[in-house]
mmCIF file of C-alpha atoms in Angstrom:
data_model
loop_
_atom_site.group_PDB
_atom_site.id
_atom_site.type_symbol
_atom_site.label_atom_id
_atom_site.label_comp_id
_atom_site.label_asym_id
_atom_site.label_seq_id
_atom_site.Cartn_x
_atom_site.Cartn_y
_atom_site.Cartn_z
ATOM 1 C CA UNK A 1 8.904 6.500 -86.982
ATOM 2 C CA UNK A 2 10.476 3.615 -85.148
ATOM 3 C CA UNK A 3 8.488 2.804 -82.016
ATOM 4 C CA UNK A 4 10.694 4.214 -79.212
ATOM 5 C CA UNK A 5 8.514 7.238 -78.454
ATOM 6 C CA UNK A 6 6.721 5.722 -75.496
ATOM 7 C CA UNK A 7 9.774 4.922 -73.526
ATOM 8 C CA UNK A 8 11.433 8.198 -74.314
ATOM 9 C CA UNK A 9 8.334 10.035 -73.316
ATOM 10 C CA UNK A 10 8.318 8.592 -69.905
ATOM 11 C CA UNK A 11 11.820 10.009 -69.329
ATOM 12 C CA UNK A 12 11.263 13.613 -70.459
ATOM 13 C CA UNK A 13 12.124 14.907 -67.047
ATOM 14 C CA UNK A 14 15.253 12.752 -66.595
ATOM 15 C CA UNK A 15 18.744 14.119 -67.306
ATOM 16 C CA UNK A 16 19.497 14.381 -71.028
ATOM 17 C CA UNK A 17 22.441 12.065 -70.810
ATOM 18 C CA UNK A 18 20.188 9.408 -69.443
ATOM 19 C CA UNK A 19 17.659 9.887 -72.239
ATOM 20 C CA UNK A 20 20.357 9.855 -74.826
ATOM 21 C CA UNK A 21 21.836 6.718 -73.361
ATOM 22 C CA UNK A 22 18.340 5.056 -73.548
ATOM 23 C CA UNK A 23 17.977 6.209 -77.122
ATOM 24 C CA UNK A 24 21.314 4.650 -77.963
ATOM 25 C CA UNK A 25 20.384 1.390 -76.318
ATOM 26 C CA UNK A 26 16.936 1.197 -77.964
ATOM 27 C CA UNK A 27 18.591 1.944 -81.379
ATOM 28 C CA UNK A 28 20.663 -1.254 -80.891
ATOM 29 C CA UNK A 29 17.508 -3.378 -80.476
ATOM 30 C CA UNK A 30 16.636 -5.618 -83.527
ATOM 31 C CA UNK A 31 14.837 -3.717 -86.202
ATOM 32 C CA UNK A 32 11.462 -5.013 -87.345
ATOM 33 C CA UNK A 33 9.146 -3.955 -90.115
ATOM 34 C CA UNK A 34 5.383 -4.743 -89.824
ATOM 35 C CA UNK A 35 3.827 -4.604 -93.264
ATOM 36 C CA UNK A 36 0.236 -3.826 -92.233
ATOM 37 C CA UNK A 37 -1.921 -2.468 -89.312
ATOM 38 C CA UNK A 38 -2.362 -5.754 -87.661
ATOM 39 C CA UNK A 39 -4.882 -6.299 -84.848
ATOM 40 C CA UNK A 40 -3.978 -4.820 -81.414
ATOM 41 C CA UNK A 41 -3.012 -7.900 -79.488
ATOM 42 C CA UNK A 42 0.071 -8.498 -81.620
ATOM 43 C CA UNK A 43 1.057 -4.792 -81.664
ATOM 44 C CA UNK A 44 0.788 -4.741 -77.814
ATOM 45 C CA UNK A 45 3.115 -7.825 -77.490
ATOM 46 C CA UNK A 46 5.707 -6.079 -79.631
ATOM 47 C CA UNK A 47 5.435 -2.783 -77.801
ATOM 48 C CA UNK A 48 5.542 -4.182 -74.347
ATOM 49 C CA UNK A 49 8.300 -6.773 -74.950
ATOM 50 C CA UNK A 50 11.034 -4.028 -74.994
ATOM 51 C CA UNK A 51 12.974 -6.439 -77.288
ATOM 52 C CA UNK A 52 12.572 -4.699 -80.648
ATOM 53 C CA UNK A 53 12.170 -1.392 -82.323
ATOM 54 C CA UNK A 54 9.536 -1.558 -85.042
ATOM 55 C CA UNK A 55 8.014 0.478 -87.722
ATOM 56 C CA UNK A 56 4.510 -0.340 -89.278
ATOM 57 C CA UNK A 57 2.656 0.439 -92.463
ATOM 58 C CA UNK A 58 -0.276 1.985 -90.643
ATOM 59 C CA UNK A 59 -3.032 1.151 -93.072
ATOM 60 C CA UNK A 60 -5.697 -1.445 -93.732
ATOM 61 C CA UNK A 61 -4.462 -1.421 -97.352
ATOM 62 C CA UNK A 62 -1.284 -3.170 -98.503
ATOM 63 C CA UNK A 63 1.995 -1.331 -98.462
ATOM 64 C CA UNK A 64 3.054 -0.327 -101.983
ATOM 65 C CA UNK A 65 5.833 -2.597 -103.226
ATOM 66 C CA UNK A 66 8.272 0.226 -103.718
ATOM 67 C CA UNK A 67 7.694 1.380 -100.170
ATOM 68 C CA UNK A 68 8.054 -2.073 -98.799
ATOM 69 C CA UNK A 69 11.319 -2.660 -100.550
ATOM 70 C CA UNK A 70 12.642 0.473 -99.005
ATOM 71 C CA UNK A 71 11.394 -0.090 -95.486
ATOM 72 C CA UNK A 72 12.775 -3.634 -95.078
ATOM 73 C CA UNK A 73 16.363 -2.487 -95.636
ATOM 74 C CA UNK A 74 18.440 -3.571 -92.801
ATOM 75 C CA UNK A 75 15.703 -5.241 -90.889
ATOM 76 C CA UNK A 76 16.420 -8.184 -88.566
ATOM 77 C CA UNK A 77 12.696 -9.242 -88.664
ATOM 78 C CA UNK A 78 9.618 -8.772 -90.827
ATOM 79 C CA UNK A 79 5.970 -9.398 -89.701
ATOM 80 C CA UNK A 80 3.884 -9.645 -92.943
ATOM 81 C CA UNK A 81 0.403 -10.711 -94.071
ATOM 82 C CA UNK A 82 -0.462 -12.927 -97.090
ATOM 83 C CA UNK A 83 -0.746 -9.935 -99.495
ATOM 84 C CA UNK A 84 3.047 -9.362 -99.380
ATOM 85 C CA UNK A 85 5.090 -11.368 -101.850
ATOM 86 C CA UNK A 86 8.294 -12.397 -99.940
ATOM 87 C CA UNK A 87 10.589 -13.280 -102.829
ATOM 88 C CA UNK A 88 14.323 -12.904 -103.795
ATOM 89 C CA UNK A 89 13.908 -9.314 -104.663
ATOM 90 C CA UNK A 90 12.589 -8.347 -101.338
ATOM 91 C CA UNK A 91 15.075 -10.518 -99.454
ATOM 92 C CA UNK A 92 17.849 -8.933 -101.441
ATOM 93 C CA UNK A 93 16.410 -5.498 -100.416
ATOM 94 C CA UNK A 94 16.293 -6.420 -96.788
ATOM 95 C CA UNK A 95 19.886 -7.598 -96.768
ATOM 96 C CA UNK A 96 21.945 -9.912 -94.677
ATOM 97 C CA UNK A 97 20.589 -8.766 -91.234
ATOM 98 C CA UNK A 98 17.232 -10.469 -91.881
ATOM 99 C CA UNK A 99 16.848 -13.483 -89.591
ATOM 100 C CA UNK A 100 13.166 -14.013 -89.081
ATOM 101 C CA UNK A 101 10.007 -13.741 -91.231
ATOM 102 C CA UNK A 102 6.781 -14.165 -89.474
ATOM 103 C CA UNK A 103 3.605 -14.292 -91.472
ATOM 104 C CA UNK A 104 0.139 -13.647 -89.963
ATOM 105 C CA UNK A 105 -1.435 -16.445 -91.999
ATOM 106 C CA UNK A 106 -1.737 -20.266 -92.108
ATOM 107 C CA UNK A 107 -0.932 -20.348 -95.828
ATOM 108 C CA UNK A 108 2.510 -19.632 -97.023
ATOM 109 C CA UNK A 109 2.137 -19.614 -100.850
ATOM 110 C CA UNK A 110 3.195 -15.903 -100.761
ATOM 111 C CA UNK A 111 6.554 -16.921 -99.423
ATOM 112 C CA UNK A 112 9.444 -18.080 -101.591
ATOM 113 C CA UNK A 113 10.422 -20.869 -99.281
ATOM 114 C CA UNK A 114 13.479 -21.999 -101.332
ATOM 115 C CA UNK A 115 14.950 -18.458 -101.018
ATOM 116 C CA UNK A 116 14.168 -18.279 -97.302
ATOM 117 C CA UNK A 117 15.842 -21.629 -96.725
ATOM 118 C CA UNK A 118 18.842 -20.832 -98.777
ATOM 119 C CA UNK A 119 19.460 -17.658 -96.727
ATOM 120 C CA UNK A 120 18.881 -19.307 -93.337
ATOM 121 C CA UNK A 121 15.827 -17.167 -92.566
ATOM 122 C CA UNK A 122 13.445 -18.755 -90.054
ATOM 123 C CA UNK A 123 9.674 -18.588 -90.732
ATOM 124 C CA UNK A 124 6.819 -18.424 -88.310
ATOM 125 C CA UNK A 125 3.115 -18.846 -89.364
ATOM 126 C CA UNK A 126 -0.196 -19.031 -87.595
ATOM 127 C CA UNK A 127 -1.939 -22.449 -87.954
ATOM 128 C CA UNK A 128 -4.561 -23.897 -85.503
ATOM 129 C CA UNK A 129 -5.809 -20.476 -84.121
ATOM 130 C CA UNK A 130 -8.093 -20.007 -87.099
ATOM 131 C CA UNK A 131 -9.426 -23.499 -87.321
ATOM 132 C CA UNK A 132 -12.766 -22.786 -85.679
ATOM 133 C CA UNK A 133 -13.485 -19.576 -87.557
ATOM 134 C CA UNK A 134 -12.717 -21.109 -90.896
ATOM 135 C CA UNK A 135 -14.784 -24.206 -90.120
ATOM 136 C CA UNK A 136 -17.790 -21.994 -89.070
ATOM 137 C CA UNK A 137 -17.541 -19.867 -92.167
ATOM 138 C CA UNK A 138 -17.279 -22.941 -94.439
ATOM 139 C CA UNK A 139 -20.472 -24.350 -93.008
ATOM 140 C CA UNK A 140 -22.240 -20.987 -93.402
ATOM 141 C CA UNK A 141 -21.058 -20.742 -97.028
ATOM 142 C CA UNK A 142 -22.119 -24.373 -97.746
ATOM 143 C CA UNK A 143 -25.563 -23.706 -96.381
ATOM 144 C CA UNK A 144 -25.998 -20.291 -98.035
ATOM 145 C CA UNK A 145 -25.028 -21.863 -101.380
ATOM 146 C CA UNK A 146 -26.962 -25.143 -101.102
ATOM 147 C CA UNK A 147 -30.177 -23.473 -99.848
ATOM 148 C CA UNK A 148 -29.827 -20.575 -102.301
ATOM 149 C CA UNK A 149 -29.961 -17.927 -99.607
ATOM 150 C CA UNK A 150 -28.477 -15.059 -101.641
ATOM 151 C CA UNK A 151 -31.058 -15.705 -104.327
ATOM 152 C CA UNK A 152 -33.842 -15.827 -101.787
ATOM 153 C CA UNK A 153 -32.961 -12.462 -100.096
ATOM 154 C CA UNK A 154 -32.760 -10.826 -103.488
ATOM 155 C CA UNK A 155 -36.197 -12.037 -104.533
ATOM 156 C CA UNK A 156 -37.586 -10.812 -101.199
ATOM 157 C CA UNK A 157 -36.007 -7.418 -101.652
ATOM 158 C CA UNK A 158 -36.991 -6.924 -105.340
ATOM 159 C CA UNK A 159 -40.570 -8.129 -105.338
ATOM 160 C CA UNK A 160 -40.050 -11.525 -106.750
ATOM 161 C CA UNK A 161 -41.700 -13.099 -103.603
ATOM 162 C CA UNK A 162 -45.167 -13.891 -104.789
ATOM 163 C CA UNK A 163 -47.548 -16.743 -104.042
ATOM 164 C CA UNK A 164 -46.249 -19.993 -102.486
ATOM 165 C CA UNK A 165 -44.819 -22.190 -105.276
ATOM 166 C CA UNK A 166 -43.907 -25.951 -104.948
ATOM 167 C CA UNK A 167 -40.329 -25.905 -106.313
ATOM 168 C CA UNK A 168 -39.471 -22.294 -106.216
ATOM 169 C CA UNK A 169 -35.981 -21.761 -104.794
ATOM 170 C CA UNK A 170 -35.592 -25.361 -103.784
ATOM 171 C CA UNK A 171 -32.081 -26.335 -102.796
ATOM 172 C CA UNK A 172 -30.081 -29.357 -101.581
ATOM 173 C CA UNK A 173 -30.051 -30.474 -97.918
ATOM 174 C CA UNK A 174 -27.333 -32.091 -95.842
ATOM 175 C CA UNK A 175 -29.341 -34.884 -94.411
ATOM 176 C CA UNK A 176 -28.398 -38.289 -95.788
ATOM 177 C CA UNK A 177 -25.718 -36.743 -97.960
ATOM 178 C CA UNK A 178 -22.080 -37.659 -98.575
ATOM 179 C CA UNK A 179 -19.627 -34.859 -97.758
ATOM 180 C CA UNK A 180 -16.211 -34.994 -99.367
ATOM 181 C CA UNK A 181 -13.104 -33.253 -98.008
ATOM 182 C CA UNK A 182 -10.113 -32.545 -100.331
ATOM 183 C CA UNK A 183 -7.181 -32.207 -98.053
ATOM 184 C CA UNK A 184 -7.976 -33.569 -94.458
ATOM 185 C CA UNK A 185 -6.282 -31.487 -91.791
ATOM 186 C CA UNK A 186 -7.521 -29.731 -88.709
ATOM 187 C CA UNK A 187 -9.924 -27.524 -90.591
ATOM 188 C CA UNK A 188 -11.408 -30.433 -92.539
ATOM 189 C CA UNK A 189 -11.961 -32.254 -89.288
ATOM 190 C CA UNK A 190 -13.577 -29.273 -87.693
ATOM 191 C CA UNK A 191 -15.889 -28.775 -90.679
ATOM 192 C CA UNK A 192 -17.018 -32.410 -90.445
ATOM 193 C CA UNK A 193 -17.549 -32.163 -86.666
ATOM 194 C CA UNK A 194 -19.957 -29.199 -87.330
ATOM 195 C CA UNK A 195 -21.816 -30.924 -90.021
ATOM 196 C CA UNK A 196 -22.371 -34.184 -88.222
ATOM 197 C CA UNK A 197 -25.556 -32.808 -86.411
ATOM 198 C CA UNK A 198 -27.116 -32.209 -89.802
ATOM 199 C CA UNK A 199 -27.481 -36.030 -90.186
ATOM 200 C CA UNK A 200 -24.748 -36.383 -92.833
ATOM 201 C CA UNK A 201 -24.701 -40.011 -93.942
ATOM 202 C CA UNK A 202 -21.048 -40.258 -94.767
ATOM 203 C CA UNK A 203 -17.729 -38.472 -94.850
ATOM 204 C CA UNK A 204 -15.088 -39.269 -97.389
ATOM 205 C CA UNK A 205 -11.694 -37.658 -97.994
ATOM 206 C CA UNK A 206 -8.630 -37.722 -100.196
ATOM 207 C CA UNK A 207 -5.108 -36.434 -99.480
ATOM 208 C CA UNK A 208 -1.538 -37.239 -100.461
ATOM 209 C CA UNK A 209 -1.880 -40.262 -98.274
ATOM 210 C CA UNK A 210 -4.375 -41.698 -95.696
ATOM 211 C CA UNK A 211 -4.644 -39.728 -92.456
ATOM 212 C CA UNK A 212 -6.073 -42.480 -90.094
ATOM 213 C CA UNK A 213 -5.746 -40.511 -86.876
ATOM 214 C CA UNK A 214 -7.708 -37.467 -88.166
ATOM 215 C CA UNK A 215 -10.074 -39.578 -90.227
ATOM 216 C CA UNK A 216 -10.977 -41.690 -87.160
ATOM 217 C CA UNK A 217 -12.136 -38.560 -85.310
ATOM 218 C CA UNK A 218 -14.873 -38.064 -87.876
ATOM 219 C CA UNK A 219 -15.265 -41.586 -89.215
ATOM 220 C CA UNK A 220 -14.201 -40.635 -92.661
ATOM 221 C CA UNK A 221 -13.214 -42.940 -95.377
ATOM 222 C CA UNK A 222 -10.142 -42.432 -97.552
ATOM 223 C CA UNK A 223 -10.879 -42.549 -101.284
ATOM 224 C CA UNK A 224 -9.245 -41.633 -104.567
ATOM 225 C CA UNK A 225 -9.654 -38.153 -106.135
ATOM 226 C CA UNK A 226 -11.947 -39.690 -108.770
ATOM 227 C CA UNK A 227 -14.115 -41.434 -106.164
ATOM 228 C CA UNK A 228 -14.239 -38.199 -104.120
ATOM 229 C CA UNK A 229 -15.654 -36.428 -107.217
ATOM 230 C CA UNK A 230 -18.102 -39.079 -108.072
ATOM 231 C CA UNK A 231 -19.489 -39.735 -104.587
ATOM 232 C CA UNK A 232 -19.691 -36.271 -102.946
ATOM 233 C CA UNK A 233 -22.878 -34.277 -102.692
ATOM 234 C CA UNK A 234 -20.926 -31.551 -101.087
ATOM 235 C CA UNK A 235 -17.212 -31.218 -101.781
ATOM 236 C CA UNK A 236 -15.110 -28.941 -99.418
ATOM 237 C CA UNK A 237 -11.688 -27.818 -100.608
ATOM 238 C CA UNK A 238 -9.355 -27.667 -97.549
ATOM 239 C CA UNK A 239 -5.922 -28.330 -99.126
ATOM 240 C CA UNK A 240 -2.855 -26.107 -99.037
ATOM 241 C CA UNK A 241 -1.808 -24.557 -102.308
ATOM 242 C CA UNK A 242 1.166 -26.508 -103.731
ATOM 243 C CA UNK A 243 2.286 -27.281 -107.267
ATOM 244 C CA UNK A 244 0.329 -30.574 -106.961
ATOM 245 C CA UNK A 245 -2.933 -28.921 -105.874
ATOM 246 C CA UNK A 246 -2.812 -25.901 -108.149
ATOM 247 C CA UNK A 247 -5.888 -26.090 -110.357
ATOM 248 C CA UNK A 248 -6.759 -29.575 -109.072
ATOM 249 C CA UNK A 249 -10.490 -28.603 -109.246
ATOM 250 C CA UNK A 250 -10.828 -28.457 -112.950
ATOM 251 C CA UNK A 251 -13.058 -29.645 -115.813
ATOM 252 C CA UNK A 252 -11.736 -33.278 -115.338
ATOM 253 C CA UNK A 253 -12.922 -33.272 -111.699
ATOM 254 C CA UNK A 254 -16.247 -31.316 -112.423
ATOM 255 C CA UNK A 255 -17.217 -33.686 -115.183
ATOM 256 C CA UNK A 256 -17.179 -36.610 -112.764
ATOM 257 C CA UNK A 257 -19.231 -34.895 -110.009
ATOM 258 C CA UNK A 258 -22.962 -35.244 -109.535
ATOM 259 C CA UNK A 259 -25.332 -32.765 -110.999
ATOM 260 C CA UNK A 260 -26.581 -31.856 -107.579
ATOM 261 C CA UNK A 261 -23.112 -31.408 -106.235
ATOM 262 C CA UNK A 262 -22.000 -28.273 -104.351
ATOM 263 C CA UNK A 263 -18.357 -27.168 -104.306
ATOM 264 C CA UNK A 264 -17.064 -25.127 -101.492
ATOM 265 C CA UNK A 265 -13.671 -23.505 -101.353
ATOM 266 C CA UNK A 266 -12.262 -21.784 -98.319
ATOM 267 C CA UNK A 267 -8.517 -22.809 -98.832
ATOM 268 C CA UNK A 268 -6.853 -20.909 -101.681
ATOM 269 C CA UNK A 269 -8.188 -19.672 -104.978
ATOM 270 C CA UNK A 270 -5.538 -21.329 -106.949
ATOM 271 C CA UNK A 271 -6.871 -24.830 -106.196
ATOM 272 C CA UNK A 272 -9.784 -24.060 -108.621
ATOM 273 C CA UNK A 273 -9.600 -23.506 -112.250
ATOM 274 C CA UNK A 274 -12.234 -20.716 -112.397
ATOM 275 C CA UNK A 275 -12.735 -20.945 -116.186
ATOM 276 C CA UNK A 276 -13.603 -24.574 -115.949
ATOM 277 C CA UNK A 277 -15.831 -23.846 -112.852
ATOM 278 C CA UNK A 278 -17.727 -21.113 -114.781
ATOM 279 C CA UNK A 279 -18.512 -23.677 -117.583
ATOM 280 C CA UNK A 280 -19.467 -26.372 -115.079
ATOM 281 C CA UNK A 281 -21.854 -24.005 -113.220
ATOM 282 C CA UNK A 282 -23.334 -22.209 -116.266
ATOM 283 C CA UNK A 283 -24.050 -25.611 -118.086
ATOM 284 C CA UNK A 284 -25.564 -27.276 -115.054
ATOM 285 C CA UNK A 285 -22.739 -29.842 -114.813
ATOM 286 C CA UNK A 286 -22.778 -29.159 -111.072
ATOM 287 C CA UNK A 287 -25.420 -27.412 -108.980
ATOM 288 C CA UNK A 288 -23.470 -24.722 -107.292
ATOM 289 C CA UNK A 289 -20.349 -23.274 -105.759
ATOM 290 C CA UNK A 290 -19.391 -21.192 -102.746
ATOM 291 C CA UNK A 291 -16.048 -19.459 -102.839
ATOM 292 C CA UNK A 292 -14.286 -17.491 -100.090
ATOM 293 C CA UNK A 293 -11.132 -17.382 -102.063
ATOM 294 C CA UNK A 294 -10.408 -16.536 -105.693
ATOM 295 C CA UNK A 295 -7.708 -15.774 -108.154
ATOM 296 C CA UNK A 296 -6.948 -12.956 -108.162
ATOM 297 C CA UNK A 297 -8.105 -11.260 -105.016
ATOM 298 C CA UNK A 298 -10.032 -9.202 -105.224
ATOM 299 C CA UNK A 299 -11.878 -10.812 -108.052
ATOM 300 C CA UNK A 300 -12.752 -8.238 -110.675
ATOM 301 C CA UNK A 301 -16.396 -7.283 -110.478
ATOM 302 C CA UNK A 302 -16.797 -7.991 -114.231
ATOM 303 C CA UNK A 303 -15.707 -11.624 -113.739
ATOM 304 C CA UNK A 304 -18.155 -13.979 -115.287
ATOM 305 C CA UNK A 305 -18.630 -16.013 -112.057
ATOM 306 C CA UNK A 306 -20.405 -12.930 -110.589
ATOM 307 C CA UNK A 307 -23.121 -13.375 -113.290
ATOM 308 C CA UNK A 308 -24.136 -16.728 -111.988
ATOM 309 C CA UNK A 309 -26.946 -17.114 -109.532
ATOM 310 C CA UNK A 310 -25.506 -20.500 -108.420
ATOM 311 C CA UNK A 311 -22.169 -19.159 -107.345
ATOM 312 C CA UNK A 312 -21.704 -17.369 -103.996
ATOM 313 C CA UNK A 313 -18.491 -15.404 -103.715
ATOM 314 C CA UNK A 314 -17.218 -13.868 -100.451
ATOM 315 C CA UNK A 315 -14.179 -11.486 -100.017
ATOM 316 C CA UNK A 316 -11.771 -13.981 -98.209
ATOM 317 C CA UNK A 317 -13.350 -13.604 -94.747
ATOM 318 C CA UNK A 318 -13.053 -17.148 -93.400
ATOM 319 C CA UNK A 319 -10.854 -16.117 -90.412
ATOM 320 C CA UNK A 320 -12.571 -12.736 -89.970
ATOM 321 C CA UNK A 321 -13.647 -12.827 -86.406
ATOM 322 C CA UNK A 322 -12.367 -10.423 -83.762
ATOM 323 C CA UNK A 323 -11.074 -13.253 -81.589
ATOM 324 C CA UNK A 324 -9.334 -15.171 -84.420
ATOM 325 C CA UNK A 325 -7.579 -12.298 -86.051
ATOM 326 C CA UNK A 326 -6.261 -11.066 -82.655
ATOM 327 C CA UNK A 327 -5.009 -14.632 -81.947
ATOM 328 C CA UNK A 328 -3.296 -14.701 -85.305
ATOM 329 C CA UNK A 329 -1.720 -11.259 -84.643
ATOM 330 C CA UNK A 330 -0.478 -12.392 -81.204
ATOM 331 C CA UNK A 331 0.938 -15.580 -82.486
ATOM 332 C CA UNK A 332 2.772 -13.788 -85.356
ATOM 333 C CA UNK A 333 4.287 -11.480 -82.845
ATOM 334 C CA UNK A 334 5.433 -14.184 -80.492
ATOM 335 C CA UNK A 335 6.816 -16.166 -83.378
ATOM 336 C CA UNK A 336 8.884 -13.211 -84.386
ATOM 337 C CA UNK A 337 10.169 -12.348 -80.906
ATOM 338 C CA UNK A 338 11.094 -16.044 -80.230
ATOM 339 C CA UNK A 339 12.941 -16.253 -83.530
ATOM 340 C CA UNK A 340 14.897 -13.159 -82.929
ATOM 341 C CA UNK A 341 15.942 -14.473 -79.461
ATOM 342 C CA UNK A 342 17.164 -17.661 -81.195
ATOM 343 C CA UNK A 343 14.486 -19.717 -79.392
ATOM 344 C CA UNK A 344 11.903 -22.098 -80.648
ATOM 345 C CA UNK A 345 8.949 -20.423 -82.139
ATOM 346 C CA UNK A 346 5.382 -21.302 -80.859
ATOM 347 C CA UNK A 347 4.593 -22.080 -84.518
ATOM 348 C CA UNK A 348 7.594 -22.425 -86.953
ATOM 349 C CA UNK A 349 7.390 -23.524 -90.526
ATOM 350 C CA UNK A 350 10.191 -26.061 -90.964
ATOM 351 C CA UNK A 351 12.078 -25.467 -94.152
#
C-alpha cells in the first residue's frame, strides 16, 4: 500500500471531509517505488519528508522482474539497488512520468545510462559514503588471503593442527612489498592509507590517465598496466566496470604477475576473467586471490574457484557495515527527493 497510512491515522477523529481532502492531496504527491527493504535511515527520510507517496518491495530478496515492471508503472521516481537492471524495458514500463532514478550504490553498471539520458531521467548514486567500509574490507580480505587464514582455521577445526612445522601455512607479508592499485580513486587512496603502517615499500597504480592529486596523497607512482602486473606483490582492483575494464584481469595480465602475487577484487566481478583466474591459481602462476565480487552473484557453489585453497571468496559485503548502509540509504533518499523537487542532488551522476 502506498505510504499514506500514518498521516491518515493521525486524523481519524477529524471530519471525514478533511480526511478525504488530505487523501486527495497526498494522492497528488509524486509516486515513488522502492525496489528493496532499504536500511531505516533512508525510509525515515522519505516518510518524514511529506513530499512523496511511496510503495516498497518489503523484502531482503530482490523483487521479481514481473512484479517490478508492474509496480513502476506511472512512477515519478524509483529508488533501486544494484540487483535491479534498469533498462529500456523497465523505463518503457514506467512510462513518461519517470523523472528521477536513485540507486543505492556507487556502481552503475546495472543502469542503461544511454536510455536514461535519452529520456531525460536524472540519476543519483551513493559514492564517498562507503569509502571507509570498502577500504577496511579490502585490507581484511588481503590479509586473510595472503596469510592463509581460512586454510588455517579449517586446519585448527578439523585436526590438521599437529606439531609445529617450519613452513606449514606460510604466507606472504606486506612489509617491504609493492602494492599495485588498478583504478586510483577515493577507495584506492583509502586502501593505501590503511596499508602504509604495514611498512609497504612502494605504491604504484594505473588508470586511464595519471591522477597526480590523489597519487600525491599516498606517494604512488603511475605505471602502465604491464608494469603494474610485473611489479605488484599485491594487486588491488578498484576500477569501475566499463567496456574498457571488462575482463581486464585476464590470462595476459596474470602471466606477467609474480608467482608470489596476490590479487584482490572488491570492485566488480566483471573486471576479472574467472576462467583465466582459475587457471592462474590452480597452476601456481600467482599465489592467491581474494574476491568480494564475482560473476554471477551469487557465484554457484559448484564453481571451480570454490575448490581452490588459495582463493577466498566473500558474498559482496565490502560496504556491509550498519553505519555505511544507513548512510547509503539516506543519500539515496535525499538524491531522490532533491531530483523530484528539480534541485541539485547531493550526488548526481552526470549523463
